Amino acid sequence: MELIDPISQFHKLTEIQTKALKRLGLNTVRDLLYYFPTRYGNIFTVKMIGDLISGEESEVYGVINKLKTGKTFRTRMPFAEAVLSDETGKKTLKWFHQPYIAKIISEGKMVKVCGKTTENKKGGLSFLNPNIEVVGEVPIAVGDSLFTTSESSLGLPVYPESRGVTSTWIHHAVTRAFKNGALDKIKDPIPKEILTKYSLPSLRTAMIWIHNPRKKEDSESAKKRFAFEEIFFIQLKKQHERKLYEKSKTFIIEPNEKDMQEFIKRFPFKATDAQTRAIDHIVKDFKRGYAMSRLLEGDVGSGKTAVAAVTAFAAVTTPPPDNKYGNLQVAYMAPTEILANQHFESFIKFFAYLGVQIGLITGSGCKKFPSKTNPGQSTNISKTQLLKWVEKGEIPILIGTHALISKNVKFKNLAYIIIDEQHKFGTKQRQKLRNKDDIVPHLLSMTATPIPRTLALTLYGDLDLTLLDTLPLGRKKTETFIVRPKEREKMYEEIRNRLSAGRQLYVICPRIAEPDPDKQTALLVASAEAEAKRLKEKIFPEFNIGLLHGKMTPKDKENAMKDFEKNKNQILVSTSVVEVGVNVPNATMIIIEGAERFGLAQLHQLRGRVARSSHDSYCFVFSDSESQKTLERLESLVKARNGFELAEFDLKQRGPGELSGLKQWGVSDIAMEAIKNIKMVEAARNEAREIIEQNEDIDHLPLTQKEYLYRTQYLHME
Ligand code: ADP
Ligand code: MG
């Protein structure tokens, strides 16, 4: 038996089973070995019919006969009935209220029946309302010693099942693979020293312990090992990518320190210590001679844009290596047009005095600053023209949305990429931003999504991490209220007072879950429009109310933002598109409707919209949920001092899978549990780092290339 042998080579599979195995992702013997139980015990004991005992939950296999349907004599209750038999006996099966069962099975078929046996009037045993399933063949183990003499005190392993493939079947298939020598074929990919260092069992032992543990400690120990193994491989992959990135050619950026300080002094505020530290980190990386890959994680409002601007200044004022004229270039990518526009406007303010040309490219058009005819202003230009200038290196700073990474955007000297709200972009996308001659730019990813440290290390293990962990001086904590239905009116009055005092209000409409994206947008639009109308007619007739949603054209969106920024509208009703980055300091209040439908991180982001000035700010979390767990979750929003605390809470309550989309990436449940354990993640990362440091070439890793590929291929971490 080889690990790469297909399972079908050792088991006669019915069509249903073949399909089920495929659904479960089980093709080879190796897949089977790495298919772990989710728990132990509590599955029905497989019995022969002759051995059934009254009142016991059991599973039996047999042939079905004497199917009939009828109605009970007095109550006229419909039922189906059949007789099940194997070589040791017969039993009656009866289903009340489920006469259709007689239709979905037919006489003479082999079936699996699970349920409780009860004594019938005549003193015999029958199954009442059991589960029934047609199977192709009796599993090899029925009546076999395997099930009756199991010494495990934990009970049998329970695997994720699919119709046609039960836990019992999997358990048996694994046992059979063990018996056929599969364990002799597996090579432990983790070096022995590491196993010893962290007291982890060998692969062979762990395999036995996970599929067939004798005691709880064994299964725990095995789980720990596999969790470590998985994180270790994720880290190997990340560290390997990092190494490749570091080996590529890059631009050395050496800013003039004095000029840079001048640039910083022009800000209307004093940089926070955290901002200064972040700038230091980045500039140090710029000078090293290999490409930076750094994650800047800072709560909403912590001032990431300023860090981006200063470091962009460093790049564009450094001359390119071979010619004295022209500039190194910077690309600044944002997830939405609104944000790209806003960054464009901010950068114009920061850079105007230097006469640096700035381009803007979004799906709906291009702009350039300064305009030739009107130097204080930006002007619309054609995409072709803009791209030509960018390719010639005449536009040092290009800001944009996804449009930035389209194929026809080429740079002459792209030295530095800044990605705002990095979690919205994948590694693949950022790799697309390259120069014609393959010089790799420095990369700064910025995110306001607070992620716990363990997750950051796992997901962004290839990036260095800088935290912007202090908020600008004078920034006050946003006061957060959980508003229950009966408090609604009272809250509206409080809000009215502050609106009258000159402040502004965001109203965020609830998220709507709807699989069809078009339908979803339509529903969201309808709900936002209805809410705006309701507020205008019933609650706030004296104020102007604007609307912002995904169906609007980019131009209309921009206008809606402008009207709000200029206080033409005091209230902006919006779907959650304002989630990221938007900056209107006078808007100090936010209502979030249907708050229970948002994740904590997103609620925190939304709340961040109003924490942008020295005014007191307020977040009204409207929810009519009655669930204790939901209210507790919302309550944590009131208590948490910052996004990092909130993220840790989320990690505890919801688990890492939910939190970060890890599940979609193919990370197993076992590894996800482990991600709660900072020590394990750090250990796996350090070991992986060391191995990659000592082995330039992945082929020479102490584990085989094949093993590495197998263990990382399923990770689609984009
Ligand atoms: P984010 O980190 O969420 O992207 P921004 O860069 O948009 O935050 O900054 C939020 C607001 O804080 C902006 O109005 C910006 O001008 C202001 N700001 C940034 N840094 C400071 C600082 N050091 N002191 C005071 N205000 C600051
Ligand atoms: Mg921002």
GROMACS .gro file of C-alpha atoms in nm, residues 60 70 131 231 334 477 592 595:
model
    8
   60VAL     CA    1  -2.749  -0.269   1.207
   70GLY     CA    2  -5.103   0.213   0.655
  131ASN     CA    3  -3.276   0.642   1.048
  231ILE     CA    4   0.097   2.583   1.145
  334ALA     CA    5  -0.729   5.183  -0.188
  477LYS     CA    6  -1.307   5.733   2.324
  592ILE     CA    7  -2.584   5.125   1.336
  595ALA     CA    8  -2.608   4.571   1.465
   0.00000   0.00000   0.00000
